[in-house]
Amino acid sequence: MIYANPNTEGSLVNFKERYENFIGGEWVPPVKGQYLEVKSPLTGKVFTSVARSTDEDIELALDAAHAAKHDWAHSSTTTRANILNKIANRIEENLEMIAVAETWDNGKAVRETLNADIPLVVDHFRYFAGAIRAQQGAISEIDDDTVAYHFHEPIGVVGQIIPWNFPLLMAAWKIAPALAAGNVIVMKPAEQTPASMMILLELIQDLIPKGVLNIVNGIGAETGKSLATNPRINKVAFTGSTGVGRLIMQYATENIIPVTLELGGKSPNIFFPDVMEKDDEFLDKAIEGLVLFALNSGEICTCPSRALIHEDIYEEFMKRALERIKAIKMGNPLDTETMMGAQASQQQLDKIMSYMKIGKDEGATILIGGDQKMLDGDLAGGYYVSPTVFKGSNKMRIFQEEIFGPVLSVTTFKTFEEAMEIANDTEFGLGAGVWSRNMDQAYRAVRAIQAGRVWTNTYHQYPAHAAFGGYKKSGIGRENHLMMLEHYQQTKCMLVSYKQTPMGFF
Amino acid sequence: MEKLVATEKAIQVIEVLKRKYGSLLFEQSSGCCDGTAPMCFQADGHYISSQLILVGEMAGVPYYIDKNQNEYLKNMQIIVDVMDGPGASFSLESTEGVGFIMHSKILE
């Protein structure tokens, strides 16, 4: 089926002409009255606008957050968990509508928002609702008379800045653990994709105590910087590039606050020769594993954007993979039959297309794609790129730089050692994939790869309760797991002496 | 061939940003949604990592890249250009609705 475009007859979603900031439970216009236009990547046309916030707006949001901080921090974990569960339920009840809004805002195919993004958002809130109720402090019995009690306490007011590739899922990854742990939030969504968050907020605003979650829109260099440098935040969490990640860390040094960062990747996806030992479902799964570079139009930090294929199977394996890539159906992202949608912005389209030239200039061979995809009608102004595969070598820019598009760079290896060397020859260490029928070999590969998440005989699964985060320049911290709670908590140690006599020093 | 060049359009944007924000510097970012992009920051208060290499100046503004990135870019000329529409989100030119982009050519 094809969902109707938002704001047309029969659509599940109607965006307002303009959205204010969400501060203290109210919709508050930006102090300076400036707004940013938001375009849909499907059509390239403006469909709404959001606040272009300044220091003054961040101060308002922090006023609201600080006013709400005490009560939220002292609410019971049951209260917080119940609210997170209610948010999850409300999202689930409106899943289709939210999925359409997300597709319209970001460009990704609706089959992904319906089956991955939004169900994962729902599950994430439920997971942290459960995790916070199950979390325990720790007691250390130092000696017969001395006991250290360790309590988890909220950090306080946290600043969160998220990217445009999964506008709602990245928001959920940050909001759910922070709220569960008793923090209040000031969040800045990405300026490219702020609109689906507005739809979501309208839906759940009655469930959240005033000031506990504040959303302020604007440009990174203005609103983002204002938030990240403000002495009234106690922690900052960021997902984005290494350049900004380093900047966020610099800002954090000014106030000595903790940061968690989820940065880039250039994930190797390694296919050992035994995947082709049989022509069976496992081989079929492995071929799909290579083609997953096209998921989310390639706009994922863990995009398996470097395929390392053993030279003995390269010809036959790639032949079959290319057939599968050729079968990727592009078209209206709101059509449930469409397999790959639009890129998120004109700028992203331009960058991806510049890599087509870079790859060719460096001597890589295009095996498929390489062109901008032109669609008809309404979609003629949208940002579409054909899934593309380059064959080349790991020192090329297309192997070293994160393209953030449906562009795969393929190379071959001869030995296990060479595969590991190529896999680790990158500044990043976020994701990786290992495909082998021999689990001993897979195990050794997984342990040798410097990356936080190594999918083994699978790829691109993001279940809650599986830790996600980077080695090397891919970041600090582990999201998607209860260990994220501690990234949003202080440890209070209460050290008690039960001895009735003095220590004897004075 | 020079290691670093800026297009006419890039120079114009840099001049606008200098007037608005004062002393500037560029750091080449990498990864995630911003990708490998020239990021323009205010020089005042900005810590320049010892892992950065100065590759040149554009309109008097220094351009730094990471040592690791320099490994595979050392035989490349870096060309800084501007595209329409906001660029990397924390980079100053995004406030002007444009984005710096880095092209490269093999150095002769």
Coordinates of C-alpha atoms in Angstrom, one line a residue:
Chain A
M1 CA 0.0 0.0 0.0
I2 CA 1.0 3.6 -0.5
Y3 CA 0.4 6.0 2.4
A4 CA -0.9 9.4 1.4
N5 CA 1.5 12.3 1.7
P6 CA 1.1 14.2 5.0
N7 CA -1.3 17.1 4.9
T8 CA -3.2 15.7 1.9
E9 CA -6.5 14.0 1.9
G10 CA -6.5 10.6 3.6
S11 CA -3.1 11.1 5.3
L12 CA -2.5 9.7 8.8
V13 CA -0.4 12.8 9.6
N14 CA -0.9 16.5 9.4
F15 CA 2.1 18.7 10.2
K16 CA 1.5 22.1 11.6
E17 CA 2.8 25.1 9.6
R18 CA 5.2 25.9 12.5
Y19 CA 6.4 24.3 15.7
E20 CA 7.6 26.1 18.8
N21 CA 10.0 24.7 21.4
F22 CA 8.7 22.3 24.0
I23 CA 9.7 23.8 27.3
G24 CA 8.3 23.1 30.7
G25 CA 5.4 21.2 29.2
E26 CA 4.3 24.2 27.0
W27 CA 4.9 25.2 23.4
V28 CA 7.1 28.2 23.7
P29 CA 8.1 30.5 20.7
P30 CA 11.8 31.2 20.3
V31 CA 12.7 34.4 22.1
K32 CA 14.2 36.0 18.9
G33 CA 11.3 34.8 16.8
Q34 CA 13.5 33.0 14.2
Y35 CA 12.5 29.8 12.5
L36 CA 14.1 27.2 10.3
E37 CA 12.3 25.7 7.3
V38 CA 12.1 21.9 7.2
K39 CA 12.1 20.1 3.8
S40 CA 10.9 16.6 3.1
P41 CA 13.6 14.5 1.4
L42 CA 10.8 12.8 -0.6
T43 CA 10.0 15.9 -2.5
G44 CA 12.6 18.5 -1.6
K45 CA 9.8 20.8 -0.6
V46 CA 9.4 22.7 2.6
F47 CA 6.5 21.3 4.8
T48 CA 6.9 22.9 8.2
S49 CA 9.2 25.1 10.2
V50 CA 10.7 24.8 13.7
A51 CA 12.4 27.2 16.1
R52 CA 15.9 28.5 15.4
S53 CA 16.8 28.8 19.1
T54 CA 19.4 30.9 20.7
D55 CA 21.1 31.2 24.1
E56 CA 17.9 32.7 25.6
D57 CA 15.8 29.7 24.6
I58 CA 18.4 27.3 26.1
E59 CA 18.2 29.3 29.3
L60 CA 14.4 29.0 29.4
A61 CA 14.7 25.2 28.8
L62 CA 17.3 24.9 31.6
D63 CA 15.1 27.0 34.0
A64 CA 12.2 24.5 33.3
A65 CA 14.6 21.5 33.7
H66 CA 16.0 22.8 37.0
A67 CA 12.5 23.5 38.4
A68 CA 11.5 19.9 37.6
K69 CA 14.8 18.3 38.6
H70 CA 14.1 17.7 42.3
D71 CA 10.7 16.0 42.1
W72 CA 11.7 13.8 39.2
A73 CA 14.9 12.7 40.9
H74 CA 12.9 11.8 44.0
S75 CA 10.1 10.0 42.2
S76 CA 10.0 6.3 42.7
T77 CA 11.5 4.0 40.1
T78 CA 8.0 2.6 39.8
T79 CA 6.5 6.0 38.9
R80 CA 9.2 6.6 36.3
A81 CA 8.9 3.1 34.9
N82 CA 5.1 3.5 34.6
I83 CA 5.5 6.7 32.7
L84 CA 8.0 5.2 30.3
N85 CA 5.6 2.3 29.8
K86 CA 2.7 4.7 29.1
I87 CA 4.9 6.5 26.5
A88 CA 5.7 3.1 24.9
N89 CA 2.0 2.2 24.8
R90 CA 0.9 5.5 23.3
I91 CA 3.6 5.2 20.6
E92 CA 2.6 1.7 19.8
E93 CA -1.1 2.7 19.5
N94 CA -0.1 5.3 16.9
L95 CA 2.7 3.4 15.3
E96 CA 1.6 3.8 11.7
M97 CA 1.0 7.5 12.0
I98 CA 4.4 8.0 13.6
A99 CA 6.1 5.8 11.0
V100 CA 4.7 7.9 8.2
A101 CA 5.8 11.1 9.9
E102 CA 9.3 9.7 10.4
T103 CA 9.5 8.7 6.7
W104 CA 8.3 12.1 5.6
D105 CA 10.9 13.9 7.8
N106 CA 13.9 11.6 7.1
G107 CA 13.2 10.0 3.7
K108 CA 13.7 6.4 4.7
A109 CA 11.4 3.7 3.3
V110 CA 8.2 3.3 5.4
R111 CA 8.7 -0.5 5.6
E112 CA 11.7 0.4 7.8
T113 CA 10.0 2.9 10.0
L114 CA 7.0 0.5 10.4
N115 CA 9.0 -2.6 11.1
A116 CA 12.3 -1.3 12.7
D117 CA 12.5 2.3 13.8
I118 CA 9.2 2.8 15.6
P119 CA 8.9 -0.8 17.1
L120 CA 12.4 -0.3 18.4
V121 CA 11.5 3.0 20.0
V122 CA 8.5 1.3 21.7
D123 CA 10.7 -1.5 23.0
H124 CA 13.4 0.9 24.2
F125 CA 11.1 2.7 26.5
R126 CA 9.8 -0.6 27.9
Y127 CA 13.3 -2.0 28.3
F128 CA 14.4 0.9 30.4
A129 CA 11.2 0.9 32.4
G130 CA 12.1 -2.7 33.4
A131 CA 15.8 -2.0 33.8
I132 CA 15.4 0.8 36.3
R133 CA 13.1 -1.3 38.5
A134 CA 15.6 -4.2 38.5
Q135 CA 18.7 -2.1 39.1
Q136 CA 20.3 -2.5 42.5
G137 CA 22.9 -0.6 44.4
A138 CA 25.9 -2.5 46.0
I139 CA 27.1 -3.0 49.5
S140 CA 30.7 -3.6 50.3
E141 CA 31.5 -5.1 53.7
I142 CA 34.9 -3.6 54.4
D143 CA 35.3 -5.3 57.8
D144 CA 33.1 -6.4 60.7
D145 CA 32.2 -2.8 61.6
T146 CA 32.6 -0.9 58.4
V147 CA 30.2 -1.0 55.5
A148 CA 30.1 1.0 52.2
Y149 CA 26.7 1.4 50.7
H150 CA 26.6 2.4 47.0
F151 CA 23.6 4.3 45.8
H152 CA 22.7 5.3 42.3
E153 CA 21.7 8.9 42.1
P154 CA 20.6 10.8 39.0
I155 CA 23.2 13.1 37.5
G156 CA 20.7 15.9 37.3
V157 CA 20.1 17.9 34.1
V158 CA 21.4 16.4 30.9
G159 CA 21.9 17.9 27.5
Q160 CA 21.4 15.6 24.6
I161 CA 22.2 16.3 20.9
I162 CA 21.1 13.8 18.3
P163 CA 21.6 13.2 14.5
W164 CA 19.2 13.1 11.6
N165 CA 19.5 9.4 10.5
F166 CA 17.2 7.9 13.0
P167 CA 15.4 11.0 14.4
L168 CA 13.1 9.1 16.8
L169 CA 15.1 6.0 17.6
M170 CA 18.2 8.1 18.5
A171 CA 15.9 10.3 20.6
A172 CA 14.6 7.2 22.4
W173 CA 18.1 5.8 22.9
K174 CA 18.9 9.0 24.8
I175 CA 15.6 9.9 26.5
A176 CA 14.6 6.4 27.9
P177 CA 17.7 5.7 30.0
A178 CA 18.1 9.3 31.1
L179 CA 14.5 9.6 32.3
A180 CA 14.6 6.1 33.9
A181 CA 17.7 7.1 35.9
G182 CA 15.9 10.1 37.2
N183 CA 17.4 12.9 35.1
V184 CA 15.7 15.7 33.4
I185 CA 16.5 16.5 29.8
V186 CA 17.1 19.4 27.4
M187 CA 17.4 17.8 23.9
K188 CA 18.3 19.3 20.6
P189 CA 17.1 17.3 17.6
A190 CA 19.0 17.5 14.3
E191 CA 18.0 20.6 12.3
Q192 CA 17.5 18.5 9.2
T193 CA 14.9 16.2 10.8
P194 CA 13.2 18.0 13.7
A195 CA 9.5 17.4 12.7
S196 CA 8.7 13.8 13.6
M197 CA 9.8 14.6 17.1
M198 CA 7.2 17.4 17.3
I199 CA 4.5 14.9 16.2
L200 CA 5.6 12.5 18.9
L201 CA 5.7 15.2 21.6
E202 CA 2.2 16.3 20.8
L203 CA 1.1 12.7 21.3
I204 CA 2.9 12.0 24.6
Q205 CA 3.1 15.5 26.2
D206 CA 0.3 14.8 28.7
L207 CA 2.2 11.8 30.0
I208 CA 5.3 13.6 31.1
P209 CA 5.6 15.9 34.1
K210 CA 6.3 19.5 33.1
G211 CA 10.0 20.3 32.6
V212 CA 11.2 16.7 32.7
L213 CA 11.7 16.6 28.9
N214 CA 12.4 19.8 27.1
I215 CA 13.0 19.9 23.3
V216 CA 14.7 22.9 21.8
N217 CA 15.3 23.1 18.0
G218 CA 18.0 25.0 16.2
I219 CA 21.3 24.8 14.5
G220 CA 24.3 23.0 16.0
A221 CA 26.6 25.9 15.9
E222 CA 24.0 28.1 17.7
T223 CA 21.6 26.0 19.8
G224 CA 23.9 23.0 20.1
K225 CA 26.9 25.0 21.2
S226 CA 24.8 27.0 23.6
L227 CA 23.5 23.8 25.3
A228 CA 26.8 21.9 25.4
T229 CA 28.7 24.8 26.9
N230 CA 26.1 25.8 29.5
P231 CA 27.3 25.4 33.1
R232 CA 23.8 24.4 34.1
I233 CA 24.0 21.0 32.5
N234 CA 25.6 18.1 34.4
K235 CA 26.2 15.8 31.5
V236 CA 26.1 15.8 27.7
A237 CA 25.3 13.0 25.4
F238 CA 26.0 13.3 21.7
T239 CA 25.7 11.3 18.5
G240 CA 27.4 12.6 15.4
S241 CA 30.8 13.2 13.8
T242 CA 34.2 12.9 15.4
G243 CA 34.8 16.6 14.8
V244 CA 31.8 17.6 16.8
G245 CA 32.5 14.8 19.3
R246 CA 35.9 16.3 20.0
L247 CA 34.2 19.8 20.3
I248 CA 31.7 18.4 22.8
M249 CA 34.5 17.0 24.9
Q250 CA 36.2 20.3 24.8
Y251 CA 33.1 22.0 26.0
A252 CA 32.7 19.4 28.8
T253 CA 36.2 20.3 30.1
E254 CA 35.0 23.8 30.8
N255 CA 32.5 22.5 33.4
I256 CA 34.1 19.1 34.2
I257 CA 31.1 17.1 33.2
P258 CA 30.9 13.6 31.8
V259 CA 30.2 13.0 28.1
T260 CA 28.9 10.0 26.2
L261 CA 29.6 10.0 22.5
E262 CA 28.5 7.8 19.6
L263 CA 30.5 8.8 16.6
G264 CA 31.3 7.5 13.1
G265 CA 32.1 4.2 11.6
K266 CA 33.4 2.4 8.6
S267 CA 32.4 -1.1 9.4
P268 CA 34.0 -4.1 7.9
N269 CA 31.8 -7.0 6.9
I270 CA 33.9 -10.1 6.5
F271 CA 32.9 -13.1 4.5
F272 CA 35.1 -16.2 5.1
P273 CA 35.3 -18.8 2.3
D274 CA 33.2 -21.4 4.1
V275 CA 30.0 -19.3 3.6
M276 CA 29.9 -20.8 0.1
E277 CA 30.5 -24.4 1.2
K278 CA 26.9 -25.1 0.6
D279 CA 24.1 -23.4 -1.4
D280 CA 21.6 -23.2 1.4
E281 CA 19.6 -20.7 3.5
F282 CA 22.8 -19.7 5.4
L283 CA 24.4 -18.6 2.1
D284 CA 21.3 -16.7 1.3
K285 CA 21.4 -15.0 4.7
A286 CA 25.1 -14.1 4.2
I287 CA 24.3 -12.5 0.8
E288 CA 21.6 -10.5 2.4
G289 CA 24.2 -9.6 5.0
L290 CA 26.2 -7.9 2.4
V291 CA 23.2 -6.1 0.8
L292 CA 22.3 -4.6 4.2
F293 CA 24.6 -1.7 3.3
A294 CA 21.5 -0.3 1.7
L295 CA 19.4 -0.4 4.9
N296 CA 18.2 3.1 5.9
S297 CA 19.6 4.3 2.5
G298 CA 23.1 3.6 4.0
E299 CA 22.7 6.4 6.5
I300 CA 23.8 4.4 9.6
C301 CA 27.1 4.8 11.5
T302 CA 27.3 1.0 11.5
C303 CA 26.6 0.7 7.7
P304 CA 28.5 -2.4 6.6
S305 CA 30.2 -0.2 4.1
R306 CA 33.4 -2.2 3.6
A307 CA 32.9 -5.8 2.4
L308 CA 35.9 -8.0 2.8
I309 CA 35.4 -11.2 0.8
H310 CA 37.8 -14.1 0.6
E311 CA 39.4 -14.2 -2.9
D312 CA 38.4 -17.8 -3.5
I313 CA 34.7 -17.1 -3.3
Y314 CA 34.7 -13.4 -4.5
E315 CA 33.5 -14.0 -8.1
E316 CA 30.6 -16.3 -7.3
F317 CA 29.6 -14.5 -4.1
M318 CA 29.6 -11.1 -5.6
K319 CA 27.7 -12.3 -8.7
R320 CA 24.9 -13.4 -6.5
A321 CA 25.1 -10.3 -4.3
L322 CA 24.9 -8.0 -7.3
E323 CA 21.7 -9.8 -8.5
R324 CA 20.2 -9.1 -5.1
I325 CA 21.3 -5.5 -5.2
K326 CA 19.8 -5.1 -8.6
A327 CA 16.5 -6.3 -7.2
I328 CA 16.4 -3.4 -4.6
K329 CA 13.2 -1.6 -5.4
M330 CA 13.4 2.1 -5.2
G331 CA 10.5 4.4 -5.4
N332 CA 8.0 6.4 -3.2
P333 CA 9.3 5.9 0.4
L334 CA 5.6 5.9 1.5
D335 CA 5.0 2.8 -0.5
T336 CA 5.3 -0.3 1.6
E337 CA 6.8 -2.2 -1.4
T338 CA 9.7 0.3 -1.7
M339 CA 12.9 -1.2 -0.3
M340 CA 15.1 1.9 -0.3
G341 CA 14.0 5.5 0.1
A342 CA 15.5 8.9 -0.1
Q343 CA 18.7 10.3 1.4
A344 CA 18.0 12.8 4.2
S345 CA 18.9 16.0 2.5
Q346 CA 20.2 17.7 -0.6
Q347 CA 23.5 18.2 1.1
Q348 CA 23.8 14.5 1.8
L349 CA 22.9 13.7 -1.8
D350 CA 25.6 16.1 -3.0
K351 CA 28.2 14.5 -0.6
I352 CA 27.3 11.0 -1.7
M353 CA 27.5 11.9 -5.4
S354 CA 30.9 13.6 -4.8
Y355 CA 32.1 10.2 -3.5
M356 CA 31.1 8.6 -6.8
K357 CA 33.6 10.8 -8.5
I358 CA 36.2 10.4 -5.7
G359 CA 36.0 6.6 -6.1
K360 CA 36.4 6.7 -9.8
D361 CA 39.3 9.2 -9.6
E362 CA 41.1 6.9 -7.2
G363 CA 40.8 4.0 -9.6
A364 CA 38.0 2.0 -8.0
T365 CA 35.7 0.2 -10.3
I366 CA 31.9 0.6 -10.1
L367 CA 30.2 -2.8 -10.1
I368 CA 26.7 -1.4 -9.9
G369 CA 24.9 1.9 -9.5
G370 CA 27.0 5.1 -9.2
D371 CA 24.1 7.4 -10.3
Q372 CA 21.5 9.6 -8.8
K373 CA 18.1 8.1 -9.2
M374 CA 15.5 10.4 -10.7
L375 CA 11.9 9.7 -9.8
D376 CA 8.8 11.1 -11.3
G377 CA 6.0 13.4 -10.3
D378 CA 6.0 14.7 -6.7
L379 CA 9.2 12.8 -6.1
A380 CA 11.2 14.5 -8.9
G381 CA 12.7 17.0 -6.4
G382 CA 13.6 14.3 -3.8
Y383 CA 17.1 13.0 -3.0
Y384 CA 17.6 9.5 -4.4
V385 CA 20.7 7.5 -5.0
S386 CA 21.0 4.1 -6.6
P387 CA 22.7 1.4 -4.5
T388 CA 26.3 1.5 -5.5
V389 CA 29.2 -1.0 -5.2
F390 CA 32.8 -0.1 -5.7
K391 CA 35.7 -2.6 -6.0
G392 CA 39.0 -1.1 -4.8
S393 CA 41.5 -1.2 -2.0
N394 CA 41.4 -0.2 1.6
K395 CA 43.7 2.9 1.3
M396 CA 41.2 4.7 -0.9
R397 CA 39.1 7.5 0.5
I398 CA 35.9 5.5 -0.3
F399 CA 37.3 2.8 2.1
Q400 CA 38.5 5.2 4.8
E401 CA 35.7 7.8 5.0
E402 CA 32.2 7.3 6.1
I403 CA 30.0 8.2 3.1
F404 CA 26.7 7.8 4.9
G405 CA 24.9 6.6 1.8
P406 CA 24.1 3.4 -0.1
V407 CA 27.7 3.0 -1.2
L408 CA 29.6 -0.2 -0.6
S409 CA 33.3 -0.6 -1.0
V410 CA 34.5 -4.2 -1.7
T411 CA 37.9 -5.7 -1.5
T412 CA 39.3 -9.2 -1.2
F413 CA 41.6 -11.0 1.3
K414 CA 43.8 -14.1 1.1
T415 CA 44.4 -15.0 4.8
F416 CA 42.7 -14.6 8.2
E417 CA 45.5 -12.3 9.2
E418 CA 45.1 -10.1 6.2
A419 CA 41.3 -9.9 6.8
M420 CA 42.0 -8.7 10.3
E421 CA 44.6 -6.2 9.2
I422 CA 42.2 -4.6 6.7
A423 CA 39.3 -4.7 9.1
N424 CA 41.3 -2.8 11.7
D425 CA 42.9 -0.3 9.3
T426 CA 40.4 2.4 10.0
E427 CA 40.1 5.2 12.5
F428 CA 36.7 3.9 13.6
G429 CA 35.6 0.9 15.7
L430 CA 31.8 1.0 15.9
G431 CA 30.5 -2.0 14.1
A432 CA 31.7 -5.0 12.1
G433 CA 30.3 -8.2 10.6
V434 CA 31.7 -11.7 10.6
W435 CA 30.3 -14.5 8.4
S436 CA 31.5 -18.1 8.8
R437 CA 30.0 -21.5 9.3
N438 CA 33.0 -22.2 11.5
M439 CA 32.4 -20.7 14.9
D440 CA 36.0 -21.1 16.1
Q441 CA 37.1 -19.0 13.2
A442 CA 34.3 -16.5 13.8
Y443 CA 35.1 -16.3 17.5
R444 CA 38.8 -15.5 16.8
A445 CA 37.8 -12.9 14.2
V446 CA 35.4 -11.2 16.5
R447 CA 37.9 -10.9 19.3
A448 CA 40.6 -9.6 16.9
I449 CA 38.4 -6.8 15.5
Q450 CA 38.6 -3.5 17.3
A451 CA 35.0 -2.6 17.3
G452 CA 32.3 -2.4 20.0
R453 CA 29.6 -4.4 18.1
V454 CA 30.6 -7.4 16.0
W455 CA 27.6 -9.0 14.4
T456 CA 28.3 -12.7 13.8
N457 CA 26.3 -14.4 11.1
T458 CA 23.9 -11.5 11.2
Y459 CA 23.9 -7.7 10.8
H460 CA 22.0 -4.6 11.6
Q461 CA 20.1 -6.0 14.5
Y462 CA 19.6 -3.5 17.4
P463 CA 17.7 -5.2 20.1
A464 CA 17.6 -3.5 23.5
H465 CA 19.8 -5.5 26.0
A466 CA 22.7 -5.8 23.5
A467 CA 25.3 -3.1 24.3
F468 CA 26.1 -0.7 21.5
G469 CA 29.0 1.7 21.3
G470 CA 32.4 2.3 19.8
Y471 CA 36.1 1.5 20.2
K472 CA 38.7 4.0 18.9
K473 CA 37.3 7.2 17.4
S474 CA 33.8 5.8 17.4
G475 CA 32.9 7.1 20.8
I476 CA 32.6 6.6 24.5
G477 CA 29.8 4.7 26.3
R478 CA 27.4 1.9 25.6
E479 CA 23.8 2.6 24.7
N480 CA 21.0 0.2 24.2
H481 CA 21.8 -1.7 27.4
L482 CA 21.2 -1.3 31.1
M483 CA 24.9 -0.3 31.4
M484 CA 23.7 3.0 29.9
L485 CA 21.9 3.7 33.2
E486 CA 25.2 4.1 34.9
H487 CA 26.3 6.7 32.3
Y488 CA 23.3 8.7 33.5
Q489 CA 24.0 8.2 37.2
Q490 CA 26.3 9.3 40.0
T491 CA 27.5 6.9 42.6
K492 CA 26.9 7.9 46.2
C493 CA 29.0 6.0 48.6
M494 CA 27.8 6.0 52.2
L495 CA 30.7 4.8 54.3
V496 CA 29.4 3.8 57.8
S497 CA 31.3 2.7 60.9
Y498 CA 29.3 0.6 63.3
K499 CA 32.2 0.6 65.8
Q500 CA 31.4 2.2 69.1
T501 CA 35.0 3.4 69.9
P502 CA 37.2 6.2 68.4
M503 CA 39.8 5.5 65.8
G504 CA 42.5 6.6 68.2
F505 CA 44.3 9.2 66.1
F506 CA 43.5 12.2 68.3
Chain B
M1 CA 50.3 21.9 -6.9
E2 CA 49.4 23.4 -3.6
K3 CA 48.3 21.0 -0.9
L4 CA 45.3 23.2 0.1
V5 CA 43.1 25.3 -2.1
A6 CA 39.8 27.0 -1.6
T7 CA 37.3 27.9 -4.3
E8 CA 36.4 31.5 -4.9
K9 CA 33.0 30.8 -3.3
A10 CA 34.6 29.2 -0.2
I11 CA 36.8 32.3 0.3
Q12 CA 33.8 34.5 0.1
V13 CA 32.0 32.5 2.8
I14 CA 35.2 32.5 5.0
E15 CA 35.3 36.3 4.7
V16 CA 31.7 36.6 5.8
L17 CA 32.3 34.3 8.8
K18 CA 35.5 36.2 9.8
R19 CA 33.5 39.5 9.9
K20 CA 30.8 37.8 12.0
Y21 CA 32.8 35.6 14.3
G22 CA 36.4 37.0 14.3
S23 CA 39.4 34.7 14.3
L24 CA 38.6 31.2 12.8
L25 CA 40.1 27.8 12.2
F26 CA 39.2 24.7 10.2
E27 CA 39.3 21.2 11.5
Q28 CA 38.5 18.3 9.1
S29 CA 35.9 16.1 10.7
S30 CA 35.0 12.5 9.9
G31 CA 32.2 10.1 10.2
C32 CA 28.5 9.9 11.0
C33 CA 26.1 12.3 9.5
D34 CA 28.5 15.1 8.9
G35 CA 31.1 12.9 7.3
T36 CA 34.5 14.0 6.2
A37 CA 33.9 17.7 6.2
P38 CA 35.8 20.9 6.8
M39 CA 34.4 22.3 10.0
C40 CA 34.8 25.9 10.7
F41 CA 35.1 27.0 14.4
Q42 CA 35.9 30.2 16.3
A43 CA 39.7 30.1 17.1
D44 CA 39.1 31.8 20.4
G45 CA 39.1 29.2 23.2
H46 CA 39.4 26.3 20.8
Y47 CA 41.9 23.6 21.8
I48 CA 44.0 22.4 18.9
S49 CA 44.8 18.8 19.4
S50 CA 48.4 17.6 19.2
Q51 CA 47.1 14.9 16.8
L52 CA 46.3 17.5 14.2
I53 CA 48.5 18.6 11.3
L54 CA 48.3 22.0 9.8
V55 CA 48.0 21.5 6.0
G56 CA 47.7 25.2 5.0
E57 CA 45.7 28.3 5.2
M58 CA 42.7 29.7 3.3
A59 CA 42.1 33.5 3.4
G60 CA 44.5 33.5 6.4
V61 CA 42.5 30.8 8.2
P62 CA 44.4 27.6 9.2
Y63 CA 43.2 24.2 8.1
Y64 CA 44.0 21.2 10.3
I65 CA 43.5 17.5 9.6
D66 CA 44.0 14.5 11.8
K67 CA 47.3 12.6 11.5
N68 CA 45.4 9.4 10.7
Q69 CA 43.4 11.1 8.0
N70 CA 46.6 12.5 6.6
E71 CA 48.0 9.0 6.1
Y72 CA 45.6 8.3 3.2
L73 CA 45.3 11.9 2.1
K74 CA 49.0 12.7 2.0
N75 CA 49.1 12.4 -1.8
M76 CA 46.0 14.4 -2.2
Q77 CA 45.3 18.0 -2.8
I78 CA 42.5 19.2 -0.6
I79 CA 40.0 21.5 -2.3
V80 CA 37.5 23.3 -0.1
D81 CA 34.3 24.3 -1.8
V82 CA 30.8 25.4 -0.7
M83 CA 27.5 23.8 -1.4
D84 CA 24.1 25.3 -1.0
G85 CA 22.1 24.3 2.1
P86 CA 23.4 24.0 5.6
G87 CA 26.5 21.9 6.1
A88 CA 27.9 20.1 9.2
S89 CA 25.8 21.1 12.1
F90 CA 28.3 22.7 14.4
S91 CA 30.3 24.3 11.7
L92 CA 29.8 28.1 11.6
E93 CA 28.9 28.3 7.9
S94 CA 25.7 26.4 8.6
T95 CA 24.4 29.6 10.2
E96 CA 24.6 31.2 6.8
G97 CA 22.6 28.3 5.2
V98 CA 25.6 26.9 3.3
G99 CA 28.0 24.0 3.8
F100 CA 31.8 23.6 3.2
I101 CA 32.7 20.4 1.3
M102 CA 36.1 18.8 0.8
H103 CA 37.1 17.6 -2.6
S104 CA 40.4 16.0 -3.4
K105 CA 42.7 15.5 -6.4
I106 CA 45.8 13.3 -6.6
L107 CA 48.9 15.6 -6.2
E108 CA 51.1 15.8 -9.2

